[in-house]
Amino acid sequence: MVSGGDFDDAGVFRLREDLAIIQTLDFFTPVVDDPFLFGQIAAANALSDVYAMGGTPLTAMNIAAFPRCANIETFSLILQGGAQKIGEAGAFLLGGHTIEDKEPKYGLSVTGTVHPDRVVRNSGACEGDLLFLTKRLGVGIICSAIKGGAVKEEEAAAVLREMAALNREAAFAMNKSGLRGATDVTGFGLLGHLHEMCEASRLAAEVWADALPVWPQAIELAKDGLIPAGAHRNRDFLREKTEFVNTPRHLQDIMFDPQTSGGLLLAAPPAKAGKLESDLERAGVGYAIIGKMRTGRGIRILDRR
Ligand code: CO
Ligand code: CO
């Protein structure tokens, strides 16, 4: 088995009947000023693609860029933040590579393992599946407000802590419930990643805007029109694929907001939803049921309030 199509979060390669590896790579420029926290968030984000596919992270390598003139202590804190998350994931850091560049960048290449029969894919959603989302939306809006000086990093501490949180417990609950369809919500926003799941599964989706888990600060900022450029690009890209019914503009923007280290988007057959809910609750993972998969194409978003 070799795969890279159907918008999957990572590549999968079967080594044996009972063992496949999952490989992924992700890195980007700092989303916050605190270097240790940035390292944690970038590593959690990279590890997430292995979790989204039902895998267990095994090894990781740093990929980094750093300006020649910058403070080496800052660089070391970024790497320490990343190493802390790799350790928390139970994976091993094997090395890495750094180049000189004007703007710092950091991330990981991660290899995970999975049983070939238990790979969780974008294409694994079925008609009637309930959609679970495990982290709150709006972190792109909040991070760009921090950069623009509209919000202080301390005021957004809870938001940044959730970004740095691993999707490990959520993935563990997903695997225990035997789900087959999932992805993680990152740069294309909730609707972009849901659209990929719809296309790969040859289905449509319905999203309940009133059920979305959203950071309160993001609601205020979105109402003031403080939306990052990436959200507008995501909206333009999905214009033909999305239909909004009775949904306020600020919630639409939040659904297009590019997320960094976002939550898992899980497609759960109704018969498995109860067990998934109790497993997520027992693991202390916040979640919301935000919609369902349907026959047809495209995404219909409605506010039932
Ligand atoms: Co992903
Ligand atoms: Co990714």
Short mmCIF file of C-alpha atoms and ligand atoms in Angstrom, two decimals:
data_model
loop_
_atom_site.label_atom_id
_atom_site.label_comp_id
_atom_site.label_asym_id
_atom_site.label_seq_id
_atom_site.Cartn_x
_atom_site.Cartn_y
_atom_site.Cartn_z
CA MET A 1 0.00 0.00 0.00
CA VAL A 2 1.38 3.39 -1.03
CA SER A 3 -0.84 6.42 -0.91
CA GLY A 4 -0.71 10.15 -1.31
CA GLY A 5 -4.01 10.89 -3.04
CA ASP A 6 -7.45 11.69 -1.63
CA PHE A 7 -6.06 14.64 0.38
CA ASP A 8 -4.76 12.43 3.20
CA ASP A 9 -2.90 14.11 6.06
CA ALA A 10 0.24 12.03 5.53
CA GLY A 11 1.76 9.35 3.29
CA VAL A 12 1.30 5.70 4.21
CA PHE A 13 3.66 2.88 3.18
CA ARG A 14 3.07 -0.77 4.05
CA LEU A 15 6.17 -2.59 5.25
CA ARG A 16 4.54 -5.90 6.24
CA GLU A 17 1.07 -7.52 6.43
CA ASP A 18 0.68 -6.06 9.91
CA LEU A 19 2.76 -2.88 9.79
CA ALA A 20 2.72 0.37 7.82
CA ILE A 21 4.61 3.61 8.35
CA ILE A 22 3.02 7.05 8.17
CA GLN A 23 5.27 9.94 7.10
CA THR A 24 4.60 13.66 7.28
CA LEU A 25 6.42 16.99 7.37
CA ASP A 26 5.22 20.42 8.47
CA PHE A 27 7.05 23.66 9.36
CA PHE A 28 6.26 27.37 9.41
CA THR A 29 7.19 30.83 10.64
CA PRO A 30 6.50 31.77 14.31
CA VAL A 31 2.83 32.19 15.21
CA VAL A 32 3.66 33.55 18.69
CA ASP A 33 6.57 35.54 20.22
CA ASP A 34 7.38 33.04 23.00
CA PRO A 35 9.99 30.74 21.39
CA PHE A 36 9.40 27.70 23.64
CA LEU A 37 5.64 27.91 23.05
CA PHE A 38 6.18 28.31 19.30
CA GLY A 39 8.32 25.15 19.32
CA GLN A 40 5.58 23.28 21.19
CA ILE A 41 2.84 24.45 18.80
CA ALA A 42 4.85 23.66 15.65
CA ALA A 43 5.69 20.17 16.94
CA ALA A 44 2.10 19.45 18.08
CA ASN A 45 0.92 20.56 14.63
CA ALA A 46 3.35 18.24 12.81
CA LEU A 47 2.61 15.26 15.07
CA SER A 48 -1.12 15.79 14.52
CA ASP A 49 -1.08 14.44 10.95
CA VAL A 50 0.10 11.07 12.27
CA TYR A 51 -2.66 11.06 14.90
CA ALA A 52 -5.27 12.08 12.29
CA MET A 53 -4.47 8.92 10.33
CA GLY A 54 -4.81 6.60 13.30
CA GLY A 55 -1.06 6.22 13.81
CA THR A 56 1.38 6.37 16.72
CA PRO A 57 4.36 8.75 16.32
CA LEU A 58 7.64 6.84 16.46
CA THR A 59 10.46 9.16 15.37
CA ALA A 60 10.83 12.85 14.52
CA MET A 61 13.47 15.10 12.94
CA ASN A 62 13.73 18.88 13.30
CA ILE A 63 13.54 21.10 10.24
CA ALA A 64 14.53 24.68 10.97
CA ALA A 65 15.66 27.98 9.51
CA PHE A 66 17.26 30.75 11.56
CA PRO A 67 18.81 34.16 10.84
CA ARG A 68 22.60 34.37 11.33
CA CYS A 69 22.40 37.51 13.50
CA ALA A 70 19.60 36.34 15.81
CA ASN A 71 19.91 35.24 19.44
CA ILE A 72 21.00 31.61 19.68
CA GLU A 73 19.14 31.28 23.00
CA THR A 74 15.84 31.94 21.17
CA PHE A 75 16.65 29.22 18.66
CA SER A 76 17.52 26.79 21.42
CA LEU A 77 14.19 27.49 23.19
CA ILE A 78 12.25 26.73 19.99
CA LEU A 79 14.01 23.37 19.71
CA GLN A 80 13.42 22.67 23.42
CA GLY A 81 9.69 23.34 23.01
CA GLY A 82 9.57 20.92 20.09
CA ALA A 83 11.59 18.28 21.97
CA GLN A 84 9.22 18.52 24.93
CA LYS A 85 6.21 17.71 22.69
CA ILE A 86 8.07 14.87 20.93
CA GLY A 87 8.77 13.40 24.37
CA GLU A 88 5.16 13.85 25.46
CA ALA A 89 4.08 11.99 22.31
CA GLY A 90 6.38 9.11 23.29
CA ALA A 91 8.40 9.55 20.11
CA PHE A 92 12.18 9.84 19.62
CA LEU A 93 14.02 12.84 18.21
CA LEU A 94 16.69 11.51 15.84
CA GLY A 95 18.26 14.73 14.58
CA GLY A 96 17.42 17.34 12.02
CA HIS A 97 18.67 20.06 9.74
CA THR A 98 18.91 23.85 10.04
CA ILE A 99 19.58 26.39 7.31
CA GLU A 100 20.21 30.11 7.48
CA ASP A 101 17.27 32.27 6.46
CA LYS A 102 16.01 35.81 7.12
CA GLU A 103 12.83 34.58 8.80
CA PRO A 104 12.93 31.81 11.43
CA LYS A 105 11.01 28.63 10.64
CA TYR A 106 10.51 25.45 12.60
CA GLY A 107 8.70 22.16 12.34
CA LEU A 108 9.15 18.41 12.21
CA SER A 109 9.28 15.50 9.89
CA VAL A 110 7.48 12.68 11.73
CA THR A 111 7.31 8.95 11.12
CA GLY A 112 4.57 6.94 12.80
CA THR A 113 3.32 3.38 12.70
CA VAL A 114 -0.13 1.91 12.11
CA HIS A 115 -1.70 -1.45 11.32
CA PRO A 116 -2.50 -1.32 7.57
CA ASP A 117 -6.14 -2.31 8.29
CA ARG A 118 -6.58 0.51 10.80
CA VAL A 119 -5.50 3.54 8.76
CA VAL A 120 -7.99 6.40 9.24
CA ARG A 121 -8.54 8.38 6.06
CA ASN A 122 -10.26 11.41 4.62
CA SER A 123 -12.08 8.97 2.35
CA GLY A 124 -13.45 6.92 5.26
CA ALA A 125 -16.57 8.96 6.07
CA CYS A 126 -20.02 7.40 5.43
CA GLU A 127 -23.48 8.83 4.90
CA GLY A 128 -25.10 9.64 8.24
CA ASP A 129 -21.80 9.90 10.14
CA LEU A 130 -21.81 12.57 12.84
CA LEU A 131 -18.99 15.11 12.69
CA PHE A 132 -17.02 15.67 15.90
CA LEU A 133 -14.56 18.57 16.30
CA THR A 134 -12.08 18.41 19.19
CA LYS A 135 -10.51 21.88 19.45
CA ARG A 136 -12.06 25.36 19.38
CA LEU A 137 -11.96 27.44 16.19
CA GLY A 138 -10.64 30.95 15.64
CA VAL A 139 -6.95 30.57 16.47
CA GLY A 140 -5.80 32.09 13.16
CA ILE A 141 -7.87 35.20 13.86
CA ILE A 142 -6.49 35.41 17.42
CA CYS A 143 -2.83 34.87 16.41
CA SER A 144 -2.98 37.57 13.75
CA ALA A 145 -4.58 39.92 16.31
CA ILE A 146 -1.66 39.16 18.65
CA LYS A 147 0.82 40.00 15.86
CA GLY A 148 -1.10 43.19 15.10
CA GLY A 149 -1.03 44.19 18.77
CA ALA A 150 -4.84 43.96 19.16
CA VAL A 151 -4.58 41.14 21.75
CA LYS A 152 -1.79 40.46 24.28
CA GLU A 153 -0.24 36.98 24.34
CA GLU A 154 -1.10 36.69 28.08
CA GLU A 155 -4.78 37.39 27.35
CA ALA A 156 -4.78 34.53 24.87
CA ALA A 157 -2.89 32.09 27.13
CA ALA A 158 -5.71 29.50 27.16
CA VAL A 159 -5.96 29.63 23.37
CA LEU A 160 -2.20 29.12 22.93
CA ARG A 161 -2.21 26.28 25.48
CA GLU A 162 -4.89 24.46 23.47
CA MET A 163 -2.85 24.99 20.27
CA ALA A 164 0.15 23.39 21.98
CA ALA A 165 -1.92 20.41 23.15
CA LEU A 166 -1.34 17.12 21.34
CA ASN A 167 -4.24 15.45 19.53
CA ARG A 168 -3.06 12.20 21.10
CA GLU A 169 -5.97 11.61 23.51
CA ALA A 170 -8.55 12.50 20.84
CA ALA A 171 -6.88 10.06 18.43
CA PHE A 172 -6.77 7.36 21.08
CA ALA A 173 -10.56 7.69 21.57
CA MET A 174 -11.03 7.69 17.77
CA ASN A 175 -9.05 4.47 17.43
CA LYS A 176 -10.83 2.81 20.36
CA SER A 177 -14.17 3.51 18.68
CA GLY A 178 -12.88 2.04 15.41
CA LEU A 179 -13.57 5.14 13.31
CA ARG A 180 -12.42 5.10 9.66
CA GLY A 181 -12.85 8.74 8.59
CA ALA A 182 -10.97 11.71 10.08
CA THR A 183 -8.62 14.59 9.38
CA ASP A 184 -7.16 17.47 11.36
CA VAL A 185 -8.21 21.09 10.91
CA THR A 186 -5.27 23.27 9.83
CA GLY A 187 -4.51 25.82 7.10
CA PHE A 188 -7.61 25.38 4.94
CA GLY A 189 -9.89 26.05 7.89
CA LEU A 190 -12.81 23.91 9.08
CA LEU A 191 -14.67 24.09 5.77
CA GLY A 192 -11.55 23.49 3.65
CA HIS A 193 -10.67 20.30 5.49
CA LEU A 194 -14.29 19.16 5.63
CA HIS A 195 -14.48 19.75 1.89
CA GLU A 196 -11.48 17.47 1.39
CA MET A 197 -13.21 14.81 3.48
CA CYS A 198 -16.40 15.21 1.41
CA GLU A 199 -14.54 14.93 -1.91
CA ALA A 200 -12.46 11.94 -0.81
CA SER A 201 -15.56 10.17 0.59
CA ARG A 202 -17.75 11.19 -2.40
CA LEU A 203 -20.30 12.73 -0.05
CA ALA A 204 -21.77 16.07 1.06
CA ALA A 205 -21.90 17.51 4.57
CA GLU A 206 -24.22 19.61 6.68
CA VAL A 207 -22.68 21.88 9.35
CA TRP A 208 -24.60 23.37 12.29
CA ALA A 209 -23.16 26.86 12.84
CA ASP A 210 -24.89 27.09 16.24
CA ALA A 211 -22.98 24.03 17.47
CA LEU A 212 -19.44 25.17 16.59
CA PRO A 213 -16.89 25.39 19.41
CA VAL A 214 -15.36 28.89 18.99
CA TRP A 215 -13.00 30.96 21.18
CA PRO A 216 -14.97 33.99 22.49
CA GLN A 217 -12.09 36.37 21.55
CA ALA A 218 -12.34 35.17 17.94
CA ILE A 219 -16.05 36.00 17.84
CA GLU A 220 -15.37 39.57 18.99
CA LEU A 221 -12.47 40.04 16.54
CA ALA A 222 -14.42 38.52 13.63
CA LYS A 223 -17.39 40.80 14.36
CA ASP A 224 -14.94 43.72 14.07
CA GLY A 225 -13.81 42.35 10.69
CA LEU A 226 -10.30 41.42 11.87
CA ILE A 227 -9.93 38.39 9.59
CA PRO A 228 -6.55 37.11 8.29
CA ALA A 229 -5.94 37.07 4.54
CA GLY A 230 -5.82 33.26 4.57
CA ALA A 231 -9.49 33.13 5.62
CA HIS A 232 -10.46 35.20 2.57
CA ARG A 233 -8.41 32.91 0.31
CA ASN A 234 -10.12 29.85 1.81
CA ARG A 235 -13.53 31.45 1.25
CA ASP A 236 -12.72 32.28 -2.39
CA PHE A 237 -11.51 28.74 -3.02
CA LEU A 238 -14.68 27.19 -1.56
CA ARG A 239 -17.20 29.71 -2.95
CA GLU A 240 -18.86 27.17 -5.27
CA LYS A 241 -18.76 24.36 -2.71
CA THR A 242 -20.43 26.04 0.27
CA GLU A 243 -24.00 27.21 0.82
CA PHE A 244 -24.83 29.28 3.91
CA VAL A 245 -28.36 29.34 5.31
CA ASN A 246 -29.12 31.89 8.02
CA THR A 247 -25.47 31.96 9.13
CA PRO A 248 -24.00 35.25 10.44
CA ARG A 249 -20.98 36.57 8.51
CA HIS A 250 -18.60 36.41 11.49
CA LEU A 251 -19.29 32.68 11.97
CA GLN A 252 -18.74 32.10 8.26
CA ASP A 253 -15.34 33.82 8.55
CA ILE A 254 -14.44 31.66 11.56
CA MET A 255 -15.23 28.50 9.55
CA PHE A 256 -12.76 29.68 6.86
CA ASP A 257 -10.10 30.79 9.38
CA PRO A 258 -6.76 28.93 8.84
CA GLN A 259 -6.01 26.97 12.00
CA THR A 260 -2.58 26.09 13.34
CA SER A 261 -2.46 22.84 15.32
CA GLY A 262 -6.26 22.59 15.19
CA GLY A 263 -8.38 19.72 16.44
CA LEU A 264 -9.37 16.44 14.86
CA LEU A 265 -12.48 16.35 12.68
CA LEU A 266 -13.94 12.89 13.20
CA ALA A 267 -16.68 11.15 11.22
CA ALA A 268 -18.49 8.80 13.61
CA PRO A 269 -21.25 6.38 12.60
CA PRO A 270 -24.26 7.06 14.90
CA ALA A 271 -23.89 3.59 16.46
CA LYS A 272 -20.34 4.48 17.58
CA ALA A 273 -21.01 8.09 18.61
CA GLY A 274 -22.07 7.30 22.18
CA LYS A 275 -18.90 5.34 22.92
CA LEU A 276 -16.77 8.03 21.29
CA GLU A 277 -18.44 10.70 23.45
CA SER A 278 -17.81 8.80 26.67
CA ASP A 279 -14.20 8.01 25.69
CA LEU A 280 -13.50 11.67 24.83
CA GLU A 281 -15.10 12.80 28.09
CA ARG A 282 -13.13 10.28 30.14
CA ALA A 283 -9.89 11.49 28.50
CA GLY A 284 -10.80 15.13 29.23
CA VAL A 285 -10.91 16.05 25.53
CA GLY A 286 -13.28 18.91 24.70
CA TYR A 287 -15.44 18.31 21.62
CA ALA A 288 -18.61 19.34 19.84
CA ILE A 289 -20.86 17.52 17.39
CA ILE A 290 -21.01 20.03 14.55
CA GLY A 291 -22.88 18.34 11.71
CA LYS A 292 -23.21 15.20 9.64
CA MET A 293 -22.29 13.56 6.35
CA ARG A 294 -25.00 13.30 3.68
CA THR A 295 -25.36 12.07 0.14
CA GLY A 296 -24.63 14.55 -2.67
CA ARG A 297 -21.85 17.09 -3.06
CA GLY A 298 -20.83 20.33 -1.33
CA ILE A 299 -21.30 21.68 2.20
CA ARG A 300 -24.52 23.23 3.49
CA ILE A 301 -24.07 25.36 6.61
CA LEU A 302 -27.07 26.38 8.68
CA ASP A 303 -27.67 28.17 11.95
CA ARG A 304 -30.60 26.44 13.66
CA ARG A 305 -31.12 29.25 16.20
CO CO B 1 -3.52 17.43 8.33
CO CO B 2 -0.12 19.02 7.80
#
